[in-house]
Amino acid sequence: MSVVDARPVLGPEQWQPLAEAHERRARTLLADVIARRARGERHPVEDFMFDYYRLRPGQLVEWHPGVGVRLRCAASAAAHRYYREEDGLTGVDAPAFVASRGSTLRFTRELLVATGARQGQFNCFGMHEWAMVYGLTPDQTRHSGLPLRFAPDRIREVVNENGLRCTHYDAFRFFTEDAAPQNAHQLTRADQVRFDQPGCLHATMDLYKYAGKLLPLTSSELLLDCYDLALEIRELDMRASAYDLSGWGYEPVAVETPEGKATYVRMQRGFSERGQVLRRRLLDVIDQTTELAGASALRD
């Protein structure tokens, strides 16, 4: 049996409950986000998920079965980009996605494979966030509405004592001019495949970004799983930073202390393990897409 013939087919009695369950899960997960956005209110942790990654809440609520699944009685879905109806069955058009966005698939696969195969590093202690405010006064920081836990001189001391070993370009590019030269590597965008590693909080958060870039190949279940993990990581990222989020109900993970470092590394390892599972699921999506499209060259 060919890969195409083996694709599962779901009737409406099967896929409609799945779509409804997904919408309930997404709306529960995003309830506070949606309510705040309606009121025009900001949040120091959750807004990052939409300001930086650019997906809208509605895109997380919308249901996609993912590549390789065909639906009966779902002709209206064919109006979505990268969907096609054929012989009464509607599903993601893998060949069309590959033809349009093959370079995205190729880069994403290369990055996910390289990152997942590398040994995780767990000795950065979250100093990347401190490096983003290193040498700045409170009114100069990116989150100027948030107070800092320490005076600028103490922040300098903490960074100098711990050193900077960031491996993720999209964190490094926000280091202050004084902090960047102290990093173990002077990273560029071209270095991303060479340096990203599974212990990095931001590399694991970015699984959500790539799940979004691969829509509608990515199932909505996988997208929400990536979002859920990324949100947990962002919370740790900010709790371990030099910012004071206690007014928002977030107690600091004091990485300037041995106890705080131990807590950070323990949580970091747990996120890394969960991220590796999601990374493999995303690779499965890419590989299934290329097989259905007959585009094996993307895996070379």
XYZ file of C-alpha atoms in Angstrom:
300
model
C 0.000 0.000 0.000
C 1.370 3.434 -0.916
C 1.858 6.263 1.570
C -0.997 8.148 -0.128
C -3.414 5.213 0.088
C -2.530 4.618 3.761
C -3.677 8.066 4.892
C -6.464 7.844 7.484
C -9.953 8.989 6.541
C -12.248 10.491 9.195
C -15.976 10.860 8.789
C -17.849 13.781 10.389
C -18.846 11.598 13.341
C -15.130 11.263 14.056
C -13.579 14.604 13.138
C -16.266 16.967 14.416
C -15.880 15.850 18.074
C -12.106 16.244 17.658
C -12.538 19.779 16.346
C -14.937 20.667 19.167
C -12.633 19.221 21.827
C -9.724 21.192 20.425
C -11.711 24.425 20.468
C -12.684 23.848 24.115
C -9.060 23.166 25.054
C -7.774 26.213 23.170
C -10.399 28.596 24.534
C -9.770 27.380 28.082
C -6.022 27.805 27.669
C -6.409 31.254 26.086
C -9.364 32.558 28.105
C -7.355 35.122 30.068
C -5.410 36.174 26.965
C -8.573 36.769 24.949
C -10.261 38.648 27.801
C -7.241 40.937 28.357
C -6.897 41.667 24.656
C -10.561 42.649 24.541
C -9.910 45.096 27.409
C -6.653 46.366 25.917
C -4.631 45.143 28.902
C -1.039 43.918 28.795
C 0.632 40.933 30.517
C 4.409 40.599 31.059
C 4.581 36.860 30.273
C 1.698 35.836 28.046
C 1.871 38.811 25.670
C 5.321 37.652 24.572
C 3.703 34.614 23.001
C 1.781 36.824 20.591
C 4.045 39.873 20.256
C 7.156 37.848 19.436
C 5.770 34.757 17.722
C 3.034 36.627 15.833
C 0.386 33.893 15.775
C -3.037 35.198 16.765
C -5.253 33.512 19.384
C -7.762 32.700 16.658
C -5.130 30.667 14.810
C -4.701 28.491 17.891
C -8.454 28.033 18.281
C -8.953 26.957 14.649
C -8.747 23.199 14.158
C -6.470 21.444 11.670
C -6.214 17.646 11.525
C -2.645 17.817 10.250
C -0.938 16.406 7.204
C -1.899 12.898 6.152
C -5.480 13.014 7.449
C -8.439 13.278 5.064
C -11.930 14.359 6.097
C -15.298 13.399 4.701
C -18.022 16.038 4.468
C -15.587 18.906 5.073
C -15.659 20.605 1.682
C -15.645 24.080 3.263
C -12.156 23.395 4.625
C -10.882 23.261 1.048
C -11.177 27.059 0.929
C -8.260 27.290 3.373
C -4.817 27.766 1.916
C -2.956 24.502 1.337
C -6.123 22.395 1.497
C -7.593 20.414 -1.369
C -10.771 18.434 -1.939
C -10.619 15.333 -4.103
C -13.165 12.529 -4.482
C -15.201 13.901 -1.587
C -12.217 13.957 0.779
C -10.562 17.124 2.084
C -7.026 17.338 3.446
C -3.801 19.288 3.461
C -2.246 19.608 0.009
C 1.307 18.490 0.774
C 2.631 18.974 -2.790
C 1.310 22.553 -2.856
C 2.948 23.359 0.500
C 6.278 21.889 -0.637
C 6.133 23.766 -3.938
C 5.423 27.068 -2.159
C 7.461 26.726 1.021
C 10.042 24.055 0.390
C 12.839 26.262 1.709
C 10.987 26.629 5.041
C 10.632 22.860 5.326
C 14.260 22.304 4.401
C 15.652 24.812 6.917
C 13.299 23.736 9.695
C 14.223 20.102 9.282
C 17.938 20.876 9.235
C 17.648 22.972 12.398
C 15.472 20.490 14.295
C 17.725 17.545 13.443
C 20.920 19.398 14.355
C 19.498 20.794 17.609
C 18.001 17.499 18.723
C 21.211 15.568 18.089
C 23.370 17.937 20.115
C 24.177 17.504 23.809
C 22.123 19.835 25.981
C 23.962 22.534 27.934
C 22.687 23.405 31.389
C 25.193 25.939 32.688
C 23.863 29.261 31.390
C 21.666 29.857 34.483
C 19.397 32.192 32.542
C 22.029 34.904 32.208
C 20.790 35.767 28.716
C 17.940 37.801 30.208
C 20.346 39.578 32.536
C 22.610 40.376 29.586
C 19.687 42.187 27.953
C 19.640 44.753 30.793
C 23.380 44.732 31.556
C 24.603 48.287 32.025
C 21.150 49.829 31.556
C 19.100 51.956 33.873
C 15.503 50.818 34.545
C 14.060 53.332 32.063
C 16.314 51.990 29.274
C 15.228 48.344 29.399
C 12.985 46.635 26.805
C 10.334 46.102 29.502
C 10.548 49.548 31.022
C 7.190 49.091 32.714
C 8.630 46.315 34.882
C 10.844 47.082 37.886
C 14.255 45.449 38.253
C 15.108 43.331 41.282
C 18.549 44.896 41.594
C 20.392 48.111 40.881
C 22.445 48.195 37.636
C 25.733 47.684 39.500
C 24.479 44.487 41.143
C 23.209 43.177 37.787
C 26.699 43.734 36.386
C 28.186 41.798 39.283
C 25.867 38.817 38.806
C 26.619 38.588 35.091
C 30.347 38.996 35.626
C 30.340 36.298 38.323
C 28.434 33.773 36.189
C 29.665 34.538 32.693
C 27.691 34.423 29.454
C 27.408 31.173 27.481
C 24.352 31.832 25.309
C 24.012 29.613 22.224
C 20.817 31.081 20.721
C 21.142 33.969 18.298
C 17.629 35.324 18.881
C 18.494 35.855 22.535
C 22.049 37.029 21.898
C 20.928 39.730 19.445
C 19.183 41.545 22.319
C 22.290 41.663 24.541
C 23.412 45.172 25.395
C 26.525 46.552 23.750
C 28.478 46.030 26.960
C 27.290 42.453 27.437
C 27.591 41.031 23.908
C 31.417 40.932 23.762
C 31.465 38.859 26.955
C 29.479 35.966 25.451
C 31.421 32.774 24.816
C 30.429 32.954 21.125
C 29.746 35.953 18.931
C 26.651 34.518 17.283
C 25.142 35.403 13.909
C 21.965 34.241 12.186
C 24.101 31.999 9.990
C 25.339 30.212 13.136
C 21.899 29.056 14.294
C 22.042 25.498 12.962
C 25.567 25.122 14.327
C 24.885 26.376 17.858
C 21.248 25.754 18.853
C 21.064 22.988 21.463
C 18.195 21.286 23.319
C 19.049 22.640 26.767
C 18.382 26.215 25.619
C 15.058 27.601 26.823
C 14.642 29.746 23.727
C 15.448 26.941 21.291
C 12.723 24.878 22.939
C 10.269 27.791 22.980
C 10.889 28.206 19.263
C 9.306 24.813 18.611
C 6.048 26.762 18.874
C 7.288 29.152 16.197
C 8.080 26.326 13.799
C 4.817 24.542 14.549
C 3.101 27.771 13.498
C 5.208 28.169 10.377
C 4.223 24.654 9.320
C 0.466 25.234 9.622
C -1.705 23.559 8.372
C 0.699 20.617 8.131
C 0.923 20.748 11.914
C -2.083 19.349 13.725
C -3.800 21.738 16.102
C -3.066 19.325 18.940
C 0.672 19.576 18.270
C 0.480 23.358 17.898
C -1.206 23.717 21.297
C 1.248 21.291 22.903
C 4.093 23.484 21.636
C 2.337 26.650 22.823
C 1.691 25.177 26.255
C 5.343 24.255 26.739
C 6.606 27.567 25.365
C 4.375 29.486 27.785
C 5.717 27.508 30.757
C 9.252 28.192 29.597
C 8.616 31.889 29.143
C 7.363 32.047 32.719
C 10.633 30.559 33.981
C 12.572 32.828 31.623
C 11.066 35.914 33.245
C 11.075 34.578 36.803
C 14.817 33.903 36.471
C 15.499 37.309 34.933
C 16.557 40.504 36.672
C 12.984 41.797 36.434
C 10.648 41.795 39.426
C 7.313 40.198 38.472
C 6.117 39.629 42.031
C 3.376 42.194 41.494
C 1.969 39.858 38.830
C 2.098 36.822 41.104
C 5.416 35.415 39.850
C 7.999 34.717 42.522
C 11.608 35.000 41.315
C 13.839 32.015 40.623
C 16.903 33.619 42.176
C 19.638 32.366 39.850
C 22.072 34.671 41.630
C 22.012 32.077 44.459
C 23.057 28.378 44.491
C 19.501 27.340 45.373
C 18.062 29.347 42.506
C 20.562 27.895 40.068
C 19.621 24.356 41.128
C 15.919 25.110 40.628
C 16.576 26.656 37.237
C 18.642 23.707 35.985
C 16.089 21.177 37.238
C 13.293 22.939 35.384
C 15.499 23.507 32.350
C 16.232 19.776 32.071
C 12.544 18.936 32.305
C 11.686 21.411 29.558
C 14.492 20.030 27.411
C 13.164 16.475 27.691
C 9.647 17.564 26.789
C 11.005 19.656 23.942
C 12.829 16.708 22.444
C 9.526 14.817 22.205
C 7.868 17.747 20.429
C 10.898 18.169 18.175
C 10.538 14.585 16.997
C 6.814 15.089 16.392
C 7.553 18.129 14.224
C 10.153 16.164 12.286
C 7.554 13.461 11.684
C 5.257 16.120 10.208
C 7.981 17.310 7.834
C 8.982 13.817 6.792
C 5.400 12.724 6.179
C 4.848 15.866 4.103
C 7.857 15.237 1.913
C 6.869 11.593 1.440
C 3.334 12.528 0.398
C 4.685 15.184 -1.943
C 7.356 12.909 -3.369
C 9.960 15.491 -2.354
C 12.590 13.249 -0.827
C 15.303 15.712 -1.818
C 14.252 17.845 1.177
C 15.639 15.119 3.474
C 19.022 14.828 1.743
